């Protein structure tokens, strides 16, 4: 429930605590892509987000397209007390990501319970939380550290069914003056596949390049964002 509340102490001075209000955000996008008939087709997409932080955290993301209903895409609810955060939702994976993410390994994680303590975070994936919350599908862990002014993240995913491990690493915060550079890489131990992505941002332009061990240059793309009177307009291509 998203609401506001106030209480008064039984003294001369009444106390009205500050309650965090939910933040509503949204995005409308026009996407164009090649169709099976080698034509160019377009879609209008809508994204809505409801976020609230503080003692209680709520993260709801809705999506829809022209002519369709709006659906709840991802959700997470939790709380943080004394530096320890606990959350449950279906978008709580901790593997490092990047801008395009076409070549990075992305171990599936449905609903999960996530625990955060300082710079360490662990997510326990549930096979089907609506029927058995004790049936664990996979476990992910990540730790972020600051090394020479760089934010370096090491992560891993272990699947209890396939016994496969996926390793991941992410780097961000490299300031080159005109641009900031970061990226991520993953390695799937069973498939023996390596994927990477490099990302650079400068003056509203974000560009990325990614590939894997079989094709080092698979995708190049990016976008340009400009703020006009509080609204952000973005154009991009891959």
PDB file of C-alpha atoms in Angstrom:
ATOM      1  CA  UNK A   1       0.000   0.000   0.000  1.00  0.00           C
ATOM      2  CA  UNK A   2       1.320   3.410  -0.934  1.00  0.00           C
ATOM      3  CA  UNK A   3       0.042   6.039   1.445  1.00  0.00           C
ATOM      4  CA  UNK A   4       1.000   8.867   3.755  1.00  0.00           C
ATOM      5  CA  UNK A   5       0.790   8.828   7.514  1.00  0.00           C
ATOM      6  CA  UNK A   6       1.140  11.169  10.451  1.00  0.00           C
ATOM      7  CA  UNK A   7       1.022  10.778  14.206  1.00  0.00           C
ATOM      8  CA  UNK A   8       0.997  13.129  17.182  1.00  0.00           C
ATOM      9  CA  UNK A   9       2.782  12.509  20.443  1.00  0.00           C
ATOM     10  CA  UNK A  10       0.803  13.093  23.624  1.00  0.00           C
ATOM     11  CA  UNK A  11       2.804  16.182  24.538  1.00  0.00           C
ATOM     12  CA  UNK A  12       2.595  19.884  23.938  1.00  0.00           C
ATOM     13  CA  UNK A  13       4.694  19.569  20.789  1.00  0.00           C
ATOM     14  CA  UNK A  14       3.131  17.544  18.019  1.00  0.00           C
ATOM     15  CA  UNK A  15       5.503  15.578  15.792  1.00  0.00           C
ATOM     16  CA  UNK A  16       4.693  14.870  12.168  1.00  0.00           C
ATOM     17  CA  UNK A  17       7.325  12.574  10.671  1.00  0.00           C
ATOM     18  CA  UNK A  18       8.417  12.923   7.070  1.00  0.00           C
ATOM     19  CA  UNK A  19       7.104  10.054   4.964  1.00  0.00           C
ATOM     20  CA  UNK A  20       8.736   9.307   1.624  1.00  0.00           C
ATOM     21  CA  UNK A  21       6.351   9.866  -1.254  1.00  0.00           C
ATOM     22  CA  UNK A  22       6.358   7.491  -4.229  1.00  0.00           C
ATOM     23  CA  UNK A  23       8.070   8.683  -7.390  1.00  0.00           C
ATOM     24  CA  UNK A  24       6.278   8.079 -10.693  1.00  0.00           C
ATOM     25  CA  UNK A  25       8.420   7.943 -13.819  1.00  0.00           C
ATOM     26  CA  UNK A  26       7.712   7.001 -17.396  1.00  0.00           C
ATOM     27  CA  UNK A  27       9.018   6.599 -20.917  1.00  0.00           C
ATOM     28  CA  UNK A  28       7.407   6.540 -24.334  1.00  0.00           C
ATOM     29  CA  UNK A  29       9.488   5.081 -27.157  1.00  0.00           C
ATOM     30  CA  UNK A  30       9.081   4.566 -30.892  1.00  0.00           C
ATOM     31  CA  UNK A  31      11.093   1.545 -32.019  1.00  0.00           C
ATOM     32  CA  UNK A  32      11.821   0.725 -35.666  1.00  0.00           C
ATOM     33  CA  UNK A  33      13.189  -2.613 -36.861  1.00  0.00           C
ATOM     34  CA  UNK A  34      13.434  -4.718 -40.003  1.00  0.00           C
ATOM     35  CA  UNK A  35      10.499  -7.098 -40.527  1.00  0.00           C
ATOM     36  CA  UNK A  36      10.393 -10.565 -42.085  1.00  0.00           C
ATOM     37  CA  UNK A  37       9.372  -8.930 -45.383  1.00  0.00           C
ATOM     38  CA  UNK A  38      12.512  -6.774 -45.297  1.00  0.00           C
ATOM     39  CA  UNK A  39      10.443  -3.689 -44.577  1.00  0.00           C
ATOM     40  CA  UNK A  40      10.843  -1.307 -41.670  1.00  0.00           C
ATOM     41  CA  UNK A  41       8.126  -1.565 -39.033  1.00  0.00           C
ATOM     42  CA  UNK A  42       7.527   0.517 -35.939  1.00  0.00           C
ATOM     43  CA  UNK A  43       5.996   0.038 -32.473  1.00  0.00           C
ATOM     44  CA  UNK A  44       4.991   2.473 -29.761  1.00  0.00           C
ATOM     45  CA  UNK A  45       6.032   1.305 -26.296  1.00  0.00           C
ATOM     46  CA  UNK A  46       5.100   2.662 -22.885  1.00  0.00           C
ATOM     47  CA  UNK A  47       7.016   2.160 -19.632  1.00  0.00           C
ATOM     48  CA  UNK A  48       5.858   3.321 -16.202  1.00  0.00           C
ATOM     49  CA  UNK A  49       7.743   3.070 -12.915  1.00  0.00           C
ATOM     50  CA  UNK A  50       6.684   3.511  -9.301  1.00  0.00           C
ATOM     51  CA  UNK A  51       9.560   3.780  -6.825  1.00  0.00           C
ATOM     52  CA  UNK A  52       9.721   4.554  -3.123  1.00  0.00           C
ATOM     53  CA  UNK A  53      12.747   4.418  -0.844  1.00  0.00           C
ATOM     54  CA  UNK A  54      13.437   4.708   2.847  1.00  0.00           C
ATOM     55  CA  UNK A  55      12.611   2.183   5.523  1.00  0.00           C
ATOM     56  CA  UNK A  56      10.361   0.462   3.003  1.00  0.00           C
ATOM     57  CA  UNK A  57      11.403   0.163  -0.643  1.00  0.00           C
ATOM     58  CA  UNK A  58       9.054  -0.435  -3.555  1.00  0.00           C
ATOM     59  CA  UNK A  59      10.019  -0.829  -7.215  1.00  0.00           C
ATOM     60  CA  UNK A  60       7.212  -1.499  -9.694  1.00  0.00           C
ATOM     61  CA  UNK A  61       7.699  -1.383 -13.471  1.00  0.00           C
ATOM     62  CA  UNK A  62       4.810  -1.520 -15.931  1.00  0.00           C
ATOM     63  CA  UNK A  63       5.028  -1.950 -19.713  1.00  0.00           C
ATOM     64  CA  UNK A  64       2.572  -1.731 -22.578  1.00  0.00           C
ATOM     65  CA  UNK A  65       2.305  -1.322 -26.331  1.00  0.00           C
ATOM     66  CA  UNK A  66      -0.133   0.432 -28.622  1.00  0.00           C
ATOM     67  CA  UNK A  67      -3.382  -1.550 -28.606  1.00  0.00           C
ATOM     68  CA  UNK A  68      -2.470  -3.758 -25.638  1.00  0.00           C
ATOM     69  CA  UNK A  69      -3.047  -3.705 -21.893  1.00  0.00           C
ATOM     70  CA  UNK A  70      -0.484  -2.441 -19.407  1.00  0.00           C
ATOM     71  CA  UNK A  71       1.237  -5.304 -17.568  1.00  0.00           C
ATOM     72  CA  UNK A  72       3.338  -5.460 -14.419  1.00  0.00           C
ATOM     73  CA  UNK A  73       6.749  -6.316 -15.892  1.00  0.00           C
ATOM     74  CA  UNK A  74       9.030  -6.440 -12.850  1.00  0.00           C
ATOM     75  CA  UNK A  75       8.536  -5.810  -9.138  1.00  0.00           C
ATOM     76  CA  UNK A  76      10.488  -5.715  -5.897  1.00  0.00           C
ATOM     77  CA  UNK A  77       9.559  -4.867  -2.311  1.00  0.00           C
ATOM     78  CA  UNK A  78      11.813  -4.795   0.721  1.00  0.00           C
ATOM     79  CA  UNK A  79      13.198  -2.945   3.680  1.00  0.00           C
ATOM     80  CA  UNK A  80      16.535  -1.736   5.020  1.00  0.00           C
ATOM     81  CA  UNK A  81      17.296  -1.666   8.745  1.00  0.00           C
ATOM     82  CA  UNK A  82      20.673  -0.922  10.354  1.00  0.00           C
ATOM     83  CA  UNK A  83      22.540  -1.269   7.057  1.00  0.00           C
ATOM     84  CA  UNK A  84      21.006  -4.649   6.177  1.00  0.00           C
ATOM     85  CA  UNK A  85      18.618  -4.763   3.239  1.00  0.00           C
ATOM     86  CA  UNK A  86      16.175  -7.578   2.483  1.00  0.00           C
ATOM     87  CA  UNK A  87      14.001  -7.635  -0.630  1.00  0.00           C
ATOM     88  CA  UNK A  88      11.895 -10.043  -2.644  1.00  0.00           C
ATOM     89  CA  UNK A  89      10.937  -9.655  -6.295  1.00  0.00           C
ATOM     90  CA  UNK A  90      11.505 -10.857  -9.834  1.00  0.00           C
ATOM     91  CA  UNK A  91      14.219  -8.399 -10.882  1.00  0.00           C
ATOM     92  CA  UNK A  92      16.882  -8.907  -8.229  1.00  0.00           C
ATOM     93  CA  UNK A  93      19.711 -10.588 -10.118  1.00  0.00           C
ATOM     94  CA  UNK A  94      23.145  -9.251  -9.202  1.00  0.00           C
ATOM     95  CA  UNK A  95      25.228 -10.201 -12.257  1.00  0.00           C
ATOM     96  CA  UNK A  96      26.941  -7.155 -13.829  1.00  0.00           C
ATOM     97  CA  UNK A  97      25.266  -5.661 -16.874  1.00  0.00           C
ATOM     98  CA  UNK A  98      26.013  -3.039 -19.502  1.00  0.00           C
ATOM     99  CA  UNK A  99      24.232  -0.984 -22.174  1.00  0.00           C
ATOM    100  CA  UNK A 100      23.504  -3.436 -24.999  1.00  0.00           C
ATOM    101  CA  UNK A 101      24.032  -6.755 -23.189  1.00  0.00           C
ATOM    102  CA  UNK A 102      23.664  -8.816 -26.375  1.00  0.00           C
ATOM    103  CA  UNK A 103      26.743 -10.962 -25.709  1.00  0.00           C
ATOM    104  CA  UNK A 104      26.904 -11.109 -21.915  1.00  0.00           C
ATOM    105  CA  UNK A 105      25.766 -14.322 -20.232  1.00  0.00           C
ATOM    106  CA  UNK A 106      22.516 -13.659 -18.373  1.00  0.00           C
ATOM    107  CA  UNK A 107      21.636 -16.539 -16.005  1.00  0.00           C
ATOM    108  CA  UNK A 108      17.869 -16.693 -15.573  1.00  0.00           C
ATOM    109  CA  UNK A 109      16.512 -15.762 -12.159  1.00  0.00           C
ATOM    110  CA  UNK A 110      12.779 -15.535 -11.541  1.00  0.00           C
ATOM    111  CA  UNK A 111      11.504 -14.446  -8.135  1.00  0.00           C
ATOM    112  CA  UNK A 112      14.311 -14.191  -5.612  1.00  0.00           C
ATOM    113  CA  UNK A 113      15.168 -13.147  -2.083  1.00  0.00           C
ATOM    114  CA  UNK A 114      18.016 -10.646  -1.974  1.00  0.00           C
ATOM    115  CA  UNK A 115      20.098  -9.708   1.056  1.00  0.00           C
ATOM    116  CA  UNK A 116      22.462  -6.717   1.009  1.00  0.00           C
ATOM    117  CA  UNK A 117      25.092  -5.998   3.648  1.00  0.00           C
ATOM    118  CA  UNK A 118      27.409  -3.116   2.829  1.00  0.00           C
ATOM    119  CA  UNK A 119      29.019  -3.732  -0.552  1.00  0.00           C
ATOM    120  CA  UNK A 120      28.071  -7.421  -0.632  1.00  0.00           C
ATOM    121  CA  UNK A 121      24.801  -8.748  -2.031  1.00  0.00           C
ATOM    122  CA  UNK A 122      23.411 -12.272  -2.356  1.00  0.00           C
ATOM    123  CA  UNK A 123      20.292 -13.300  -4.263  1.00  0.00           C
ATOM    124  CA  UNK A 124      18.621 -16.700  -3.845  1.00  0.00           C
ATOM    125  CA  UNK A 125      16.462 -17.594  -6.844  1.00  0.00           C
ATOM    126  CA  UNK A 126      13.204 -19.500  -6.301  1.00  0.00           C
ATOM    127  CA  UNK A 127      11.983 -22.010  -8.878  1.00  0.00           C
ATOM    128  CA  UNK A 128       8.298 -21.206  -8.250  1.00  0.00           C
ATOM    129  CA  UNK A 129       7.686 -19.138  -5.159  1.00  0.00           C
ATOM    130  CA  UNK A 130       3.890 -19.462  -5.502  1.00  0.00           C
ATOM    131  CA  UNK A 131       4.054 -23.221  -4.838  1.00  0.00           C
ATOM    132  CA  UNK A 132       7.233 -23.875  -2.817  1.00  0.00           C
ATOM    133  CA  UNK A 133       9.475 -21.154  -1.418  1.00  0.00           C
ATOM    134  CA  UNK A 134      12.050 -23.759  -0.347  1.00  0.00           C
ATOM    135  CA  UNK A 135      12.791 -24.894  -3.932  1.00  0.00           C
ATOM    136  CA  UNK A 136      15.941 -22.934  -4.820  1.00  0.00           C
ATOM    137  CA  UNK A 137      16.932 -22.681  -8.503  1.00  0.00           C
ATOM    138  CA  UNK A 138      20.186 -20.728  -8.350  1.00  0.00           C
ATOM    139  CA  UNK A 139      22.286 -18.491  -6.132  1.00  0.00           C
ATOM    140  CA  UNK A 140      24.023 -15.281  -7.166  1.00  0.00           C
ATOM    141  CA  UNK A 141      26.523 -13.202  -5.256  1.00  0.00           C
ATOM    142  CA  UNK A 142      28.386  -9.980  -5.952  1.00  0.00           C
ATOM    143  CA  UNK A 143      30.847  -7.728  -4.179  1.00  0.00           C
ATOM    144  CA  UNK A 144      31.783  -4.205  -5.223  1.00  0.00           C
ATOM    145  CA  UNK A 145      35.024  -2.520  -4.197  1.00  0.00           C
ATOM    146  CA  UNK A 146      36.755   0.747  -5.015  1.00  0.00           C
ATOM    147  CA  UNK A 147      40.148   0.258  -6.623  1.00  0.00           C
ATOM    148  CA  UNK A 148      42.083   3.349  -7.771  1.00  0.00           C
ATOM    149  CA  UNK A 149      38.847   5.336  -8.038  1.00  0.00           C
ATOM    150  CA  UNK A 150      37.226   2.559 -10.062  1.00  0.00           C
ATOM    151  CA  UNK A 151      34.100   0.687  -9.004  1.00  0.00           C
ATOM    152  CA  UNK A 152      35.012  -2.965  -9.551  1.00  0.00           C
ATOM    153  CA  UNK A 153      32.373  -5.676  -9.137  1.00  0.00           C
ATOM    154  CA  UNK A 154      33.009  -9.423  -9.004  1.00  0.00           C
ATOM    155  CA  UNK A 155      30.001 -11.738  -9.284  1.00  0.00           C
ATOM    156  CA  UNK A 156      29.026 -15.363  -9.815  1.00  0.00           C
ATOM    157  CA  UNK A 157      25.919 -17.439 -10.471  1.00  0.00           C
ATOM    158  CA  UNK A 158      25.599 -21.105  -9.470  1.00  0.00           C
ATOM    159  CA  UNK A 159      22.693 -23.173 -10.841  1.00  0.00           C
ATOM    160  CA  UNK A 160      21.685 -25.950  -8.449  1.00  0.00           C
ATOM    161  CA  UNK A 161      20.017 -28.046 -11.183  1.00  0.00           C
ATOM    162  CA  UNK A 162      22.689 -27.952 -13.909  1.00  0.00           C
ATOM    163  CA  UNK A 163      25.576 -27.335 -11.456  1.00  0.00           C
ATOM    164  CA  UNK A 164      26.860 -24.717 -13.898  1.00  0.00           C
ATOM    165  CA  UNK A 165      28.721 -21.609 -12.791  1.00  0.00           C
ATOM    166  CA  UNK A 166      28.770 -18.273 -14.593  1.00  0.00           C
ATOM    167  CA  UNK A 167      31.396 -15.730 -13.574  1.00  0.00           C
ATOM    168  CA  UNK A 168      31.015 -11.994 -14.113  1.00  0.00           C
ATOM    169  CA  UNK A 169      32.932  -8.770 -13.609  1.00  0.00           C
ATOM    170  CA  UNK A 170      32.079  -5.127 -14.063  1.00  0.00           C
ATOM    171  CA  UNK A 171      34.121  -1.924 -14.050  1.00  0.00           C
ATOM    172  CA  UNK A 172      32.817   1.630 -13.894  1.00  0.00           C
ATOM    173  CA  UNK A 173      33.916   5.120 -12.986  1.00  0.00           C
ATOM    174  CA  UNK A 174      36.956   5.421 -15.264  1.00  0.00           C
ATOM    175  CA  UNK A 175      37.071   9.159 -16.030  1.00  0.00           C
ATOM    176  CA  UNK A 176      39.163  10.063 -19.076  1.00  0.00           C
ATOM    177  CA  UNK A 177      38.265  13.738 -18.971  1.00  0.00           C
ATOM    178  CA  UNK A 178      36.176  13.957 -22.139  1.00  0.00           C
ATOM    179  CA  UNK A 179      34.462  10.645 -21.493  1.00  0.00           C
ATOM    180  CA  UNK A 180      33.776   8.087 -18.793  1.00  0.00           C
ATOM    181  CA  UNK A 181      34.411   4.443 -19.641  1.00  0.00           C
ATOM    182  CA  UNK A 182      33.162   1.193 -18.157  1.00  0.00           C
ATOM    183  CA  UNK A 183      32.151  -2.286 -19.150  1.00  0.00           C
ATOM    184  CA  UNK A 184      31.399  -5.841 -18.144  1.00  0.00           C
ATOM    185  CA  UNK A 185      32.430  -9.387 -18.982  1.00  0.00           C
ATOM    186  CA  UNK A 186      31.077 -12.869 -18.287  1.00  0.00           C
ATOM    187  CA  UNK A 187      32.346 -16.436 -18.580  1.00  0.00           C
ATOM    188  CA  UNK A 188      30.078 -19.498 -18.740  1.00  0.00           C
ATOM    189  CA  UNK A 189      32.110 -22.421 -17.400  1.00  0.00           C
ATOM    190  CA  UNK A 190      30.021 -25.238 -18.931  1.00  0.00           C
ATOM    191  CA  UNK A 191      29.645 -23.611 -22.340  1.00  0.00           C
ATOM    192  CA  UNK A 192      33.214 -22.248 -22.144  1.00  0.00           C
ATOM    193  CA  UNK A 193      32.028 -18.991 -23.694  1.00  0.00           C
ATOM    194  CA  UNK A 194      33.342 -15.511 -22.950  1.00  0.00           C
ATOM    195  CA  UNK A 195      31.400 -12.304 -23.553  1.00  0.00           C
ATOM    196  CA  UNK A 196      32.325  -8.676 -23.078  1.00  0.00           C
ATOM    197  CA  UNK A 197      30.990  -5.163 -23.558  1.00  0.00           C
ATOM    198  CA  UNK A 198      32.703  -1.778 -23.399  1.00  0.00           C
ATOM    199  CA  UNK A 199      30.689   1.405 -22.794  1.00  0.00           C
ATOM    200  CA  UNK A 200      31.722   5.052 -23.143  1.00  0.00           C
ATOM    201  CA  UNK A 201      29.695   8.143 -22.195  1.00  0.00           C
ATOM    202  CA  UNK A 202      30.414  11.729 -23.171  1.00  0.00           C
ATOM    203  CA  UNK A 203      28.244  14.870 -23.392  1.00  0.00           C
ATOM    204  CA  UNK A 204      24.959  12.972 -23.496  1.00  0.00           C
ATOM    205  CA  UNK A 205      26.228  10.326 -25.921  1.00  0.00           C
ATOM    206  CA  UNK A 206      26.464   6.707 -24.747  1.00  0.00           C
ATOM    207  CA  UNK A 207      28.176   4.243 -27.092  1.00  0.00           C
ATOM    208  CA  UNK A 208      28.867   0.545 -26.678  1.00  0.00           C
ATOM    209  CA  UNK A 209      30.755  -2.247 -28.386  1.00  0.00           C
ATOM    210  CA  UNK A 210      30.407  -5.927 -27.566  1.00  0.00           C
ATOM    211  CA  UNK A 211      31.296  -9.422 -28.699  1.00  0.00           C
ATOM    212  CA  UNK A 212      32.404 -12.856 -27.537  1.00  0.00           C
ATOM    213  CA  UNK A 213      35.191 -15.366 -28.056  1.00  0.00           C
ATOM    214  CA  UNK A 214      33.837 -16.445 -31.465  1.00  0.00           C
ATOM    215  CA  UNK A 215      33.188 -12.929 -32.825  1.00  0.00           C
ATOM    216  CA  UNK A 216      34.899 -10.065 -31.053  1.00  0.00           C
ATOM    217  CA  UNK A 217      32.905  -7.314 -32.818  1.00  0.00           C
ATOM    218  CA  UNK A 218      29.247  -8.319 -32.900  1.00  0.00           C
ATOM    219  CA  UNK A 219      27.358  -5.151 -31.983  1.00  0.00           C
ATOM    220  CA  UNK A 220      28.054  -1.452 -31.981  1.00  0.00           C
ATOM    221  CA  UNK A 221      25.428   1.036 -30.925  1.00  0.00           C
ATOM    222  CA  UNK A 222      24.504   3.900 -28.706  1.00  0.00           C
ATOM    223  CA  UNK A 223      22.136   6.737 -28.013  1.00  0.00           C
ATOM    224  CA  UNK A 224      22.040  10.477 -27.495  1.00  0.00           C
ATOM    225  CA  UNK A 225      19.986  12.043 -24.715  1.00  0.00           C
ATOM    226  CA  UNK A 226      19.058  15.708 -24.337  1.00  0.00           C
ATOM    227  CA  UNK A 227      17.080  17.371 -21.561  1.00  0.00           C
ATOM    228  CA  UNK A 228      14.388  19.858 -22.593  1.00  0.00           C
ATOM    229  CA  UNK A 229      12.470  21.570 -19.795  1.00  0.00           C
ATOM    230  CA  UNK A 230      12.735  18.538 -17.536  1.00  0.00           C
ATOM    231  CA  UNK A 231      11.891  15.939 -20.195  1.00  0.00           C
ATOM    232  CA  UNK A 232      14.589  13.693 -21.612  1.00  0.00           C
ATOM    233  CA  UNK A 233      14.540  12.964 -25.343  1.00  0.00           C
ATOM    234  CA  UNK A 234      16.653  10.052 -26.561  1.00  0.00           C
ATOM    235  CA  UNK A 235      17.535   8.715 -30.012  1.00  0.00           C
ATOM    236  CA  UNK A 236      19.631   5.618 -30.552  1.00  0.00           C
ATOM    237  CA  UNK A 237      20.520   2.740 -32.836  1.00  0.00           C
ATOM    238  CA  UNK A 238      22.221  -0.654 -32.793  1.00  0.00           C
TER     239      UNK A 238
END
